mmCIF file of N, CA and C and ligand atoms in Angstrom:
data_model
loop_
_atom_site.group_PDB
_atom_site.id
_atom_site.type_symbol
_atom_site.label_atom_id
_atom_site.label_comp_id
_atom_site.label_asym_id
_atom_site.label_seq_id
_atom_site.Cartn_x
_atom_site.Cartn_y
_atom_site.Cartn_z
ATOM 1 N N MET K 1 11.769 8.141 15.482
ATOM 2 C CA MET K 1 12.396 8.765 14.313
ATOM 3 C C MET K 1 11.323 9.169 13.296
ATOM 4 N N ILE K 2 11.414 10.377 12.764
ATOM 5 C CA ILE K 2 10.486 10.799 11.713
ATOM 6 C C ILE K 2 10.909 10.110 10.418
ATOM 7 N N GLU K 3 9.988 9.362 9.856
ATOM 8 C CA GLU K 3 10.277 8.589 8.639
ATOM 9 C C GLU K 3 9.239 8.909 7.563
ATOM 10 N N LYS K 4 9.591 8.527 6.351
ATOM 11 C CA LYS K 4 8.623 8.539 5.250
ATOM 12 C C LYS K 4 8.423 7.107 4.779
ATOM 13 N N THR K 5 7.207 6.791 4.368
ATOM 14 C CA THR K 5 6.934 5.460 3.834
ATOM 15 C C THR K 5 5.968 5.571 2.668
ATOM 16 N N LEU K 6 5.914 4.529 1.856
ATOM 17 C CA LEU K 6 4.987 4.530 0.723
ATOM 18 C C LEU K 6 3.746 3.710 1.069
ATOM 19 N N SER K 7 2.604 4.302 0.788
ATOM 20 C CA SER K 7 1.332 3.607 0.933
ATOM 21 C C SER K 7 0.640 3.571 -0.417
ATOM 22 N N ILE K 8 0.009 2.447 -0.708
ATOM 23 C CA ILE K 8 -0.822 2.347 -1.919
ATOM 24 C C ILE K 8 -2.219 1.902 -1.510
ATOM 25 N N ILE K 9 -3.213 2.634 -1.966
ATOM 26 C CA ILE K 9 -4.594 2.139 -1.873
ATOM 27 C C ILE K 9 -4.844 1.374 -3.169
ATOM 28 N N LYS K 10 -5.076 0.075 -3.001
ATOM 29 C CA LYS K 10 -5.125 -0.848 -4.142
ATOM 30 C C LYS K 10 -6.470 -0.747 -4.899
ATOM 31 N N PRO K 11 -6.524 -1.348 -6.107
ATOM 32 C CA PRO K 11 -7.717 -1.193 -6.953
ATOM 33 C C PRO K 11 -9.040 -1.546 -6.266
ATOM 34 N N ASP K 12 -9.048 -2.575 -5.425
ATOM 35 C CA ASP K 12 -10.333 -2.963 -4.811
ATOM 36 C C ASP K 12 -10.911 -1.858 -3.946
ATOM 37 N N ALA K 13 -10.026 -1.088 -3.283
ATOM 38 C CA ALA K 13 -10.490 -0.013 -2.395
ATOM 39 C C ALA K 13 -10.775 1.270 -3.170
ATOM 40 N N VAL K 14 -9.964 1.561 -4.202
ATOM 41 C CA VAL K 14 -10.230 2.752 -5.024
ATOM 42 C C VAL K 14 -11.588 2.589 -5.702
ATOM 43 N N GLU K 15 -11.855 1.386 -6.203
ATOM 44 C CA GLU K 15 -13.105 1.194 -6.951
ATOM 45 C C GLU K 15 -14.330 1.245 -6.031
ATOM 46 N N ARG K 16 -14.128 1.005 -4.741
ATOM 47 C CA ARG K 16 -15.251 1.142 -3.781
ATOM 48 C C ARG K 16 -15.282 2.535 -3.139
ATOM 49 N N ASN K 17 -14.528 3.475 -3.717
ATOM 50 C CA ASN K 17 -14.534 4.875 -3.231
ATOM 51 C C ASN K 17 -14.116 5.011 -1.774
ATOM 52 N N LEU K 18 -13.099 4.228 -1.383
ATOM 53 C CA LEU K 18 -12.647 4.252 0.012
ATOM 54 C C LEU K 18 -11.435 5.159 0.248
ATOM 55 N N VAL K 19 -10.999 5.880 -0.785
ATOM 56 C CA VAL K 19 -9.769 6.680 -0.650
ATOM 57 C C VAL K 19 -9.878 7.686 0.498
ATOM 58 N N ASP K 20 -10.958 8.455 0.549
ATOM 59 C CA ASP K 20 -11.059 9.491 1.598
ATOM 60 C C ASP K 20 -11.118 8.872 2.991
ATOM 61 N N GLU K 21 -11.851 7.767 3.135
ATOM 62 C CA GLU K 21 -11.942 7.107 4.448
ATOM 63 C C GLU K 21 -10.576 6.584 4.898
ATOM 64 N N ILE K 22 -9.828 6.017 3.965
ATOM 65 C CA ILE K 22 -8.513 5.470 4.321
ATOM 66 C C ILE K 22 -7.523 6.601 4.609
ATOM 67 N N LYS K 23 -7.561 7.678 3.827
ATOM 68 C CA LYS K 23 -6.700 8.840 4.107
ATOM 69 C C LYS K 23 -6.966 9.372 5.516
ATOM 70 N N LYS K 24 -8.221 9.413 5.890
ATOM 71 C CA LYS K 24 -8.606 9.916 7.228
ATOM 72 C C LYS K 24 -8.007 9.043 8.334
ATOM 73 N N ILE K 25 -7.985 7.731 8.117
ATOM 74 C CA ILE K 25 -7.402 6.831 9.122
ATOM 75 C C ILE K 25 -5.918 7.152 9.310
ATOM 76 N N PHE K 26 -5.209 7.392 8.208
ATOM 77 C CA PHE K 26 -3.780 7.734 8.334
ATOM 78 C C PHE K 26 -3.595 9.054 9.082
ATOM 79 N N THR K 27 -4.328 10.072 8.687
ATOM 80 C CA THR K 27 -4.100 11.392 9.309
ATOM 81 C C THR K 27 -4.528 11.380 10.778
ATOM 82 N N GLU K 28 -5.582 10.637 11.090
ATOM 83 C CA GLU K 28 -5.995 10.530 12.505
ATOM 84 C C GLU K 28 -4.949 9.799 13.353
ATOM 85 N N ASN K 29 -4.125 9.001 12.701
ATOM 86 C CA ASN K 29 -3.053 8.282 13.401
ATOM 87 C C ASN K 29 -1.696 8.974 13.235
ATOM 88 N N ASN K 30 -1.731 10.282 12.968
ATOM 89 C CA ASN K 30 -0.518 11.116 12.901
ATOM 90 C C ASN K 30 0.434 10.759 11.770
ATOM 91 N N LEU K 31 -0.093 10.184 10.698
ATOM 92 C CA LEU K 31 0.708 10.004 9.485
ATOM 93 C C LEU K 31 0.220 11.042 8.479
ATOM 94 N N ASN K 32 1.095 11.989 8.173
ATOM 95 C CA ASN K 32 0.714 13.085 7.280
ATOM 96 C C ASN K 32 0.977 12.704 5.829
ATOM 97 N N ILE K 33 0.058 13.080 4.963
ATOM 98 C CA ILE K 33 0.191 12.755 3.539
ATOM 99 C C ILE K 33 0.982 13.884 2.862
ATOM 100 N N LYS K 34 2.240 13.576 2.537
ATOM 101 C CA LYS K 34 3.143 14.601 1.992
ATOM 102 C C LYS K 34 2.959 14.797 0.492
ATOM 103 N N ASP K 35 2.573 13.732 -0.178
ATOM 104 C CA ASP K 35 2.334 13.803 -1.612
ATOM 105 C C ASP K 35 1.409 12.641 -1.962
ATOM 106 N N SER K 36 0.646 12.774 -3.022
ATOM 107 C CA SER K 36 -0.241 11.677 -3.419
ATOM 108 C C SER K 36 -0.658 11.849 -4.872
ATOM 109 N N LYS K 37 -1.043 10.740 -5.470
ATOM 110 C CA LYS K 37 -1.597 10.808 -6.833
ATOM 111 C C LYS K 37 -2.361 9.530 -7.145
ATOM 112 N N LYS K 38 -3.368 9.690 -8.006
ATOM 113 C CA LYS K 38 -4.135 8.537 -8.494
ATOM 114 C C LYS K 38 -3.567 8.189 -9.862
ATOM 115 N N ILE K 39 -3.178 6.934 -10.035
ATOM 116 C CA ILE K 39 -2.578 6.513 -11.297
ATOM 117 C C ILE K 39 -3.078 5.110 -11.669
ATOM 118 N N HIS K 40 -2.852 4.760 -12.921
ATOM 119 C CA HIS K 40 -3.183 3.398 -13.371
ATOM 120 C C HIS K 40 -1.918 2.845 -14.026
ATOM 121 N N ILE K 41 -1.250 1.909 -13.361
ATOM 122 C CA ILE K 41 0.032 1.414 -13.852
ATOM 123 C C ILE K 41 -0.159 0.202 -14.772
ATOM 124 N N SER K 42 0.848 -0.038 -15.601
ATOM 125 C CA SER K 42 0.824 -1.199 -16.501
ATOM 126 C C SER K 42 1.230 -2.455 -15.728
ATOM 127 N N LYS K 43 0.972 -3.602 -16.326
ATOM 128 C CA LYS K 43 1.392 -4.852 -15.683
ATOM 129 C C LYS K 43 2.915 -4.906 -15.561
ATOM 130 N N GLU K 44 3.622 -4.353 -16.553
ATOM 131 C CA GLU K 44 5.092 -4.329 -16.513
ATOM 132 C C GLU K 44 5.590 -3.491 -15.329
ATOM 133 N N GLU K 45 4.950 -2.367 -15.101
ATOM 134 C CA GLU K 45 5.331 -1.526 -13.949
ATOM 135 C C GLU K 45 5.037 -2.238 -12.632
ATOM 136 N N ALA K 46 3.896 -2.921 -12.578
ATOM 137 C CA ALA K 46 3.552 -3.675 -11.361
ATOM 138 C C ALA K 46 4.586 -4.779 -11.124
ATOM 139 N N ALA K 47 5.018 -5.423 -12.196
ATOM 140 C CA ALA K 47 6.007 -6.499 -12.090
ATOM 141 C C ALA K 47 7.338 -5.962 -11.555
ATOM 142 N N GLU K 48 7.692 -4.748 -11.978
ATOM 143 C CA GLU K 48 8.916 -4.113 -11.480
ATOM 144 C C GLU K 48 8.748 -3.749 -9.992
ATOM 145 N N PHE K 49 7.618 -3.175 -9.660
ATOM 146 C CA PHE K 49 7.377 -2.764 -8.269
ATOM 147 C C PHE K 49 7.417 -3.970 -7.320
ATOM 148 N N TYR K 50 6.819 -5.083 -7.731
ATOM 149 C CA TYR K 50 6.711 -6.265 -6.859
ATOM 150 C C TYR K 50 7.795 -7.315 -7.148
ATOM 151 N N LYS K 51 8.897 -6.870 -7.773
ATOM 152 C CA LYS K 51 9.980 -7.771 -8.160
ATOM 153 C C LYS K 51 10.452 -8.702 -7.039
ATOM 154 N N VAL K 52 10.455 -8.176 -5.813
ATOM 155 C CA VAL K 52 10.882 -8.958 -4.653
ATOM 156 C C VAL K 52 10.071 -10.259 -4.511
ATOM 157 N N HIS K 53 8.872 -10.279 -5.092
ATOM 158 C CA HIS K 53 8.010 -11.467 -4.990
ATOM 159 C C HIS K 53 8.044 -12.340 -6.244
ATOM 160 N N GLN K 54 9.037 -12.108 -7.120
ATOM 161 C CA GLN K 54 8.961 -12.768 -8.438
ATOM 162 C C GLN K 54 9.000 -14.298 -8.394
ATOM 163 N N SER K 55 9.540 -14.848 -7.325
ATOM 164 C CA SER K 55 9.581 -16.313 -7.246
ATOM 165 C C SER K 55 8.340 -16.920 -6.580
ATOM 166 N N LYS K 56 7.431 -16.056 -6.132
ATOM 167 C CA LYS K 56 6.256 -16.555 -5.400
ATOM 168 C C LYS K 56 5.162 -17.036 -6.354
ATOM 169 N N PRO K 57 4.395 -18.025 -5.922
ATOM 170 C CA PRO K 57 3.332 -18.547 -6.801
ATOM 171 C C PRO K 57 2.255 -17.508 -7.131
ATOM 172 N N PHE K 58 2.093 -16.509 -6.262
ATOM 173 C CA PHE K 58 1.044 -15.508 -6.484
ATOM 174 C C PHE K 58 1.521 -14.291 -7.287
ATOM 175 N N TYR K 59 2.789 -14.308 -7.737
ATOM 176 C CA TYR K 59 3.376 -13.103 -8.376
ATOM 177 C C TYR K 59 2.593 -12.625 -9.603
ATOM 178 N N ASP K 60 2.299 -13.531 -10.525
ATOM 179 C CA ASP K 60 1.634 -13.113 -11.759
ATOM 180 C C ASP K 60 0.253 -12.516 -11.461
ATOM 181 N N ALA K 61 -0.497 -13.193 -10.595
ATOM 182 C CA ALA K 61 -1.834 -12.695 -10.233
ATOM 183 C C ALA K 61 -1.735 -11.350 -9.517
ATOM 184 N N LEU K 62 -0.722 -11.204 -8.680
ATOM 185 C CA LEU K 62 -0.521 -9.955 -7.939
ATOM 186 C C LEU K 62 -0.256 -8.784 -8.893
ATOM 187 N N CYS K 63 0.576 -9.024 -9.892
ATOM 188 C CA CYS K 63 0.910 -7.968 -10.860
ATOM 189 C C CYS K 63 -0.299 -7.635 -11.732
ATOM 190 N N SER K 64 -1.051 -8.658 -12.137
ATOM 191 C CA SER K 64 -2.282 -8.415 -12.908
ATOM 192 C C SER K 64 -3.256 -7.586 -12.083
ATOM 193 N N TYR K 65 -3.347 -7.948 -10.826
ATOM 194 C CA TYR K 65 -4.299 -7.264 -9.953
ATOM 195 C C TYR K 65 -3.931 -5.799 -9.720
ATOM 196 N N LEU K 66 -2.665 -5.528 -9.400
ATOM 197 C CA LEU K 66 -2.267 -4.140 -9.098
ATOM 198 C C LEU K 66 -2.421 -3.230 -10.315
ATOM 199 N N SER K 67 -2.388 -3.843 -11.505
ATOM 200 C CA SER K 67 -2.530 -3.060 -12.737
ATOM 201 C C SER K 67 -3.953 -3.136 -13.309
ATOM 202 N N SER K 68 -4.877 -3.713 -12.552
ATOM 203 C CA SER K 68 -6.235 -3.940 -13.073
ATOM 204 C C SER K 68 -7.119 -2.697 -13.034
ATOM 205 N N GLY K 69 -6.698 -1.677 -12.298
ATOM 206 C CA GLY K 69 -7.507 -0.458 -12.198
ATOM 207 C C GLY K 69 -6.701 0.612 -11.498
ATOM 208 N N PRO K 70 -7.274 1.804 -11.336
ATOM 209 C CA PRO K 70 -6.543 2.893 -10.688
ATOM 210 C C PRO K 70 -6.139 2.559 -9.246
ATOM 211 N N ILE K 71 -4.990 3.086 -8.871
ATOM 212 C CA ILE K 71 -4.507 2.990 -7.485
ATOM 213 C C ILE K 71 -4.236 4.408 -6.990
ATOM 214 N N PHE K 72 -4.168 4.570 -5.670
ATOM 215 C CA PHE K 72 -3.882 5.876 -5.084
ATOM 216 C C PHE K 72 -2.615 5.724 -4.255
ATOM 217 N N VAL K 73 -1.536 6.381 -4.702
ATOM 218 C CA VAL K 73 -0.247 6.224 -4.016
ATOM 219 C C VAL K 73 0.035 7.476 -3.186
ATOM 220 N N MET K 74 0.628 7.239 -2.012
ATOM 221 C CA MET K 74 0.882 8.337 -1.074
ATOM 222 C C MET K 74 2.249 8.193 -0.419
ATOM 223 N N ILE K 75 2.866 9.344 -0.137
ATOM 224 C CA ILE K 75 4.009 9.368 0.779
ATOM 225 C C ILE K 75 3.459 9.768 2.143
ATOM 226 N N LEU K 76 3.617 8.877 3.113
ATOM 227 C CA LEU K 76 3.190 9.169 4.485
ATOM 228 C C LEU K 76 4.418 9.528 5.302
ATOM 229 N N GLU K 77 4.279 10.541 6.156
ATOM 230 C CA GLU K 77 5.391 10.948 7.005
ATOM 231 C C GLU K 77 4.922 11.071 8.453
ATOM 232 N N GLY K 78 5.762 10.603 9.357
ATOM 233 C CA GLY K 78 5.447 10.729 10.779
ATOM 234 C C GLY K 78 6.429 9.943 11.611
ATOM 235 N N LYS K 79 6.202 9.957 12.931
ATOM 236 C CA LYS K 79 7.067 9.215 13.842
ATOM 237 C C LYS K 79 6.920 7.711 13.570
ATOM 238 N N ASN K 80 8.022 7.037 13.346
ATOM 239 C CA ASN K 80 8.020 5.592 13.052
ATOM 240 C C ASN K 80 7.008 5.227 11.952
ATOM 241 N N ALA K 81 6.985 6.052 10.911
ATOM 242 C CA ALA K 81 5.943 5.914 9.880
ATOM 243 C C ALA K 81 5.889 4.506 9.272
ATOM 244 N N ILE K 82 7.045 3.869 9.117
ATOM 245 C CA ILE K 82 7.044 2.556 8.451
ATOM 246 C C ILE K 82 6.303 1.516 9.298
ATOM 247 N N SER K 83 6.668 1.411 10.561
ATOM 248 C CA SER K 83 5.996 0.417 11.417
ATOM 249 C C SER K 83 4.586 0.866 11.791
ATOM 250 N N GLU K 84 4.381 2.167 11.950
ATOM 251 C CA GLU K 84 3.034 2.663 12.247
ATOM 252 C C GLU K 84 2.075 2.352 11.098
ATOM 253 N N ASN K 85 2.527 2.575 9.876
ATOM 254 C CA ASN K 85 1.671 2.264 8.728
ATOM 255 C C ASN K 85 1.335 0.775 8.707
ATOM 256 N N ARG K 86 2.337 -0.071 8.948
ATOM 257 C CA ARG K 86 2.092 -1.521 8.942
ATOM 258 C C ARG K 86 1.086 -1.901 10.049
ATOM 259 N N ARG K 87 1.197 -1.255 11.195
ATOM 260 C CA ARG K 87 0.263 -1.539 12.301
ATOM 261 C C ARG K 87 -1.167 -1.126 11.918
ATOM 262 N N ILE K 88 -1.279 0.060 11.331
ATOM 263 C CA ILE K 88 -2.602 0.588 10.969
ATOM 264 C C ILE K 88 -3.231 -0.230 9.837
ATOM 265 N N MET K 89 -2.371 -0.773 8.942
ATOM 266 C CA MET K 89 -2.861 -1.604 7.834
ATOM 267 C C MET K 89 -3.428 -2.926 8.328
ATOM 268 N N GLY K 90 -2.729 -3.569 9.269
ATOM 269 C CA GLY K 90 -3.109 -4.909 9.717
ATOM 270 C C GLY K 90 -2.443 -6.001 8.906
ATOM 271 N N ALA K 91 -2.681 -7.236 9.320
ATOM 272 C CA ALA K 91 -2.029 -8.398 8.710
ATOM 273 C C ALA K 91 -2.400 -8.543 7.235
ATOM 274 N N THR K 92 -1.494 -9.192 6.483
ATOM 275 C CA THR K 92 -1.680 -9.381 5.041
ATOM 276 C C THR K 92 -3.045 -9.997 4.713
ATOM 277 N N ASN K 93 -3.420 -11.022 5.476
ATOM 278 C CA ASN K 93 -4.726 -11.652 5.264
ATOM 279 C C ASN K 93 -5.758 -10.954 6.160
ATOM 280 N N PRO K 94 -6.747 -10.283 5.557
ATOM 281 C CA PRO K 94 -7.741 -9.561 6.372
ATOM 282 C C PRO K 94 -8.350 -10.424 7.478
ATOM 283 N N LYS K 95 -8.435 -11.726 7.229
ATOM 284 C CA LYS K 95 -8.990 -12.630 8.251
ATOM 285 C C LYS K 95 -8.168 -12.622 9.531
ATOM 286 N N ASP K 96 -6.860 -12.398 9.383
ATOM 287 C CA ASP K 96 -5.957 -12.414 10.544
ATOM 288 C C ASP K 96 -5.692 -11.022 11.119
ATOM 289 N N ALA K 97 -6.251 -9.997 10.488
ATOM 290 C CA ALA K 97 -5.934 -8.618 10.884
ATOM 291 C C ALA K 97 -6.658 -8.231 12.174
ATOM 292 N N ASP K 98 -5.994 -7.388 12.971
ATOM 293 C CA ASP K 98 -6.578 -6.923 14.221
ATOM 294 C C ASP K 98 -7.793 -6.031 13.947
ATOM 295 N N PRO K 99 -8.707 -5.962 14.939
ATOM 296 C CA PRO K 99 -9.875 -5.086 14.790
ATOM 297 C C PRO K 99 -9.456 -3.646 14.492
ATOM 298 N N ASN K 100 -10.243 -2.966 13.690
ATOM 299 C CA ASN K 100 -10.033 -1.551 13.349
ATOM 300 C C ASN K 100 -8.827 -1.265 12.470
ATOM 301 N N THR K 101 -8.130 -2.301 12.018
ATOM 302 C CA THR K 101 -7.091 -2.052 11.016
ATOM 303 C C THR K 101 -7.768 -1.893 9.650
ATOM 304 N N ILE K 102 -7.043 -1.254 8.716
ATOM 305 C CA ILE K 102 -7.628 -0.999 7.394
ATOM 306 C C ILE K 102 -7.998 -2.312 6.709
ATOM 307 N N ARG K 103 -7.112 -3.297 6.821
ATOM 308 C CA ARG K 103 -7.408 -4.564 6.141
ATOM 309 C C ARG K 103 -8.575 -5.306 6.796
ATOM 310 N N LYS K 104 -8.722 -5.186 8.112
ATOM 311 C CA LYS K 104 -9.892 -5.799 8.767
ATOM 312 C C LYS K 104 -11.162 -5.081 8.351
ATOM 313 N N LEU K 105 -11.092 -3.741 8.310
ATOM 314 C CA LEU K 105 -12.290 -2.957 7.994
ATOM 315 C C LEU K 105 -12.704 -3.123 6.537
ATOM 316 N N TYR K 106 -11.716 -3.128 5.621
ATOM 317 C CA TYR K 106 -12.058 -3.014 4.200
ATOM 318 C C TYR K 106 -11.558 -4.157 3.315
ATOM 319 N N GLY K 107 -10.571 -4.936 3.763
ATOM 320 C CA GLY K 107 -10.004 -5.983 2.919
ATOM 321 C C GLY K 107 -11.048 -7.036 2.569
ATOM 322 N N ILE K 108 -10.945 -7.547 1.352
ATOM 323 C CA ILE K 108 -11.907 -8.542 0.875
ATOM 324 C C ILE K 108 -11.319 -9.944 1.024
ATOM 325 N N SER K 109 -10.013 -10.053 0.739
ATOM 326 C CA SER K 109 -9.336 -11.355 0.733
ATOM 327 C C SER K 109 -7.833 -11.100 0.783
ATOM 328 N N ILE K 110 -7.038 -12.156 0.858
ATOM 329 C CA ILE K 110 -5.578 -11.962 0.960
ATOM 330 C C ILE K 110 -5.025 -11.217 -0.257
ATOM 331 N N ASP K 111 -5.605 -11.416 -1.423
ATOM 332 C CA ASP K 111 -5.102 -10.694 -2.593
ATOM 333 C C ASP K 111 -5.742 -9.309 -2.717
ATOM 334 N N LYS K 112 -7.019 -9.200 -2.434
ATOM 335 C CA LYS K 112 -7.694 -7.889 -2.472
ATOM 336 C C LYS K 112 -7.733 -7.317 -1.054
ATOM 337 N N ASN K 113 -6.536 -6.951 -0.572
ATOM 338 C CA ASN K 113 -6.444 -6.521 0.835
ATOM 339 C C ASN K 113 -6.280 -5.006 0.993
ATOM 340 N N SER K 114 -6.701 -4.271 -0.008
ATOM 341 C CA SER K 114 -6.957 -2.812 0.054
ATOM 342 C C SER K 114 -5.764 -1.875 0.125
ATOM 343 N N VAL K 115 -4.678 -2.293 0.783
ATOM 344 C CA VAL K 115 -3.534 -1.379 0.927
ATOM 345 C C VAL K 115 -2.197 -2.113 0.845
ATOM 346 N N HIS K 116 -1.188 -1.352 0.414
ATOM 347 C CA HIS K 116 0.217 -1.789 0.465
ATOM 348 C C HIS K 116 0.962 -0.815 1.357
ATOM 349 N N GLY K 117 1.964 -1.302 2.082
ATOM 350 C CA GLY K 117 2.845 -0.411 2.835
ATOM 351 C C GLY K 117 4.267 -0.940 2.835
ATOM 352 N N SER K 118 5.236 -0.044 2.686
ATOM 353 C CA SER K 118 6.645 -0.449 2.699
ATOM 354 C C SER K 118 6.962 -1.172 4.006
ATOM 355 N N ASP K 119 7.890 -2.149 3.932
ATOM 356 C CA ASP K 119 8.169 -2.966 5.119
ATOM 357 C C ASP K 119 9.512 -2.665 5.781
ATOM 358 N N SER K 120 10.311 -1.745 5.237
ATOM 359 C CA SER K 120 11.605 -1.399 5.837
ATOM 360 C C SER K 120 12.019 -0.021 5.338
ATOM 361 N N LEU K 121 13.012 0.572 6.014
ATOM 362 C CA LEU K 121 13.508 1.892 5.615
ATOM 363 C C LEU K 121 14.044 1.868 4.187
ATOM 364 N N ASP K 122 14.805 0.815 3.901
ATOM 365 C CA ASP K 122 15.394 0.670 2.575
ATOM 366 C C ASP K 122 14.311 0.548 1.498
ATOM 367 N N ASN K 123 13.322 -0.306 1.746
ATOM 368 C CA ASN K 123 12.244 -0.466 0.765
ATOM 369 C C ASN K 123 11.378 0.783 0.667
ATOM 370 N N ALA K 124 11.194 1.482 1.776
ATOM 371 C CA ALA K 124 10.410 2.727 1.734
ATOM 372 C C ALA K 124 11.072 3.726 0.786
ATOM 373 N N LYS K 125 12.382 3.867 0.887
ATOM 374 C CA LYS K 125 13.107 4.795 0.006
ATOM 375 C C LYS K 125 12.954 4.380 -1.453
ATOM 376 N N LYS K 126 13.160 3.074 -1.706
ATOM 377 C CA LYS K 126 13.057 2.572 -3.087
ATOM 378 C C LYS K 126 11.639 2.763 -3.639
ATOM 379 N N GLU K 127 10.641 2.460 -2.807
ATOM 380 C CA GLU K 127 9.250 2.509 -3.276
ATOM 381 C C GLU K 127 8.777 3.946 -3.481
ATOM 382 N N ILE K 128 9.216 4.868 -2.607
ATOM 383 C CA ILE K 128 8.875 6.287 -2.801
ATOM 384 C C ILE K 128 9.494 6.770 -4.106
ATOM 385 N N ASN K 129 10.735 6.398 -4.311
ATOM 386 C CA ASN K 129 11.430 6.811 -5.533
ATOM 387 C C ASN K 129 10.783 6.218 -6.797
ATOM 388 N N PHE K 130 10.241 5.012 -6.649
ATOM 389 C CA PHE K 130 9.584 4.350 -7.789
ATOM 390 C C PHE K 130 8.410 5.196 -8.302
ATOM 391 N N PHE K 131 7.618 5.726 -7.386
ATOM 392 C CA PHE K 131 6.419 6.463 -7.799
ATOM 393 C C PHE K 131 6.598 7.979 -7.845
ATOM 394 N N PHE K 132 7.553 8.504 -7.092
ATOM 395 C CA PHE K 132 7.667 9.966 -6.971
ATOM 396 C C PHE K 132 9.064 10.464 -7.325
ATOM 397 N N LYS K 133 9.712 9.864 -8.306
ATOM 398 C CA LYS K 133 11.024 10.405 -8.652
ATOM 399 C C LYS K 133 10.857 11.735 -9.384
ATOM 400 N N ASN K 134 11.733 12.666 -9.044
ATOM 401 C CA ASN K 134 11.614 14.009 -9.651
ATOM 402 C C ASN K 134 12.448 14.104 -10.920
HETATM 403 O O1 CDP N 201 1.400 -6.623 1.624
HETATM 404 P P1 CDP N 201 2.192 -7.340 2.681
HETATM 405 O O2 CDP N 201 3.571 -6.764 2.886
HETATM 406 O O3 CDP N 201 1.427 -7.463 3.951
HETATM 407 O O4 CDP N 201 2.368 -8.843 2.169
HETATM 408 P P2 CDP N 201 3.498 -9.519 1.240
HETATM 409 O O5 CDP N 201 3.838 -10.819 1.837
HETATM 410 O O6 CDP N 201 4.603 -8.548 0.966
HETATM 411 O O7 CDP N 201 2.720 -9.810 -0.106
HETATM 412 C C1 CDP N 201 2.464 -8.787 -1.054
HETATM 413 C C2 CDP N 201 1.023 -8.897 -1.506
HETATM 414 O O8 CDP N 201 0.875 -10.124 -2.207
HETATM 415 C C3 CDP N 201 -0.008 -8.972 -0.389
HETATM 416 O O9 CDP N 201 -0.404 -7.713 0.101
HETATM 417 C C4 CDP N 201 -1.141 -9.686 -1.068
HETATM 418 O O10 CDP N 201 -1.953 -8.776 -1.792
HETATM 419 C C5 CDP N 201 -0.453 -10.611 -2.060
HETATM 420 N N1 CDP N 201 -0.415 -11.994 -1.580
HETATM 421 C C6 CDP N 201 -1.263 -12.920 -2.160
HETATM 422 O O11 CDP N 201 -2.024 -12.577 -3.077
HETATM 423 N N2 CDP N 201 -1.250 -14.219 -1.727
HETATM 424 C C7 CDP N 201 -0.424 -14.600 -0.738
HETATM 425 N N3 CDP N 201 -0.434 -15.886 -0.338
HETATM 426 C C8 CDP N 201 0.443 -13.684 -0.138
HETATM 427 C C9 CDP N 201 0.420 -12.373 -0.582
HETATM 428 MG MG1 MG N 202 5.188 -6.662 1.599
#
């Protein structure tokens, strides 16, 4: 199924100038970038975006981190885009990520893991709308 999903290149990767390299990995894996923008969100916006994690011990640090510097948000489109993006990203903890995944290649730690990707069709729709509402 042709799907759309939301990808975020997180502050640790934007600040290391990895945006073009990461975009290339997506396009080489048949995920087309339909829209994109570089933005710097507030902690309040990060808290809204990551609301699903509000009961987790890492929530406050996660929101501080996502709002700590510019991020690059993208709508990716392609066959099975949601699961394909998750596969290309690799496991949440870069230490556990498969070889050649973005998080294995570029992730620094479980919190500075370079990319976000929607985890379901429903969340993909919500997350795309969060950043790209018209
Ligand atoms: O990003 P992903 O969907 O793989 O993982 P998640 O479980 O939805 O967690 C969201 C984000 O929270 C992760 O990408 C990590 O950056 C962060 N996190 C963390 O800092 N410490 C943890 N123990 C788990 C997640
Ligand atoms: Mg997640």
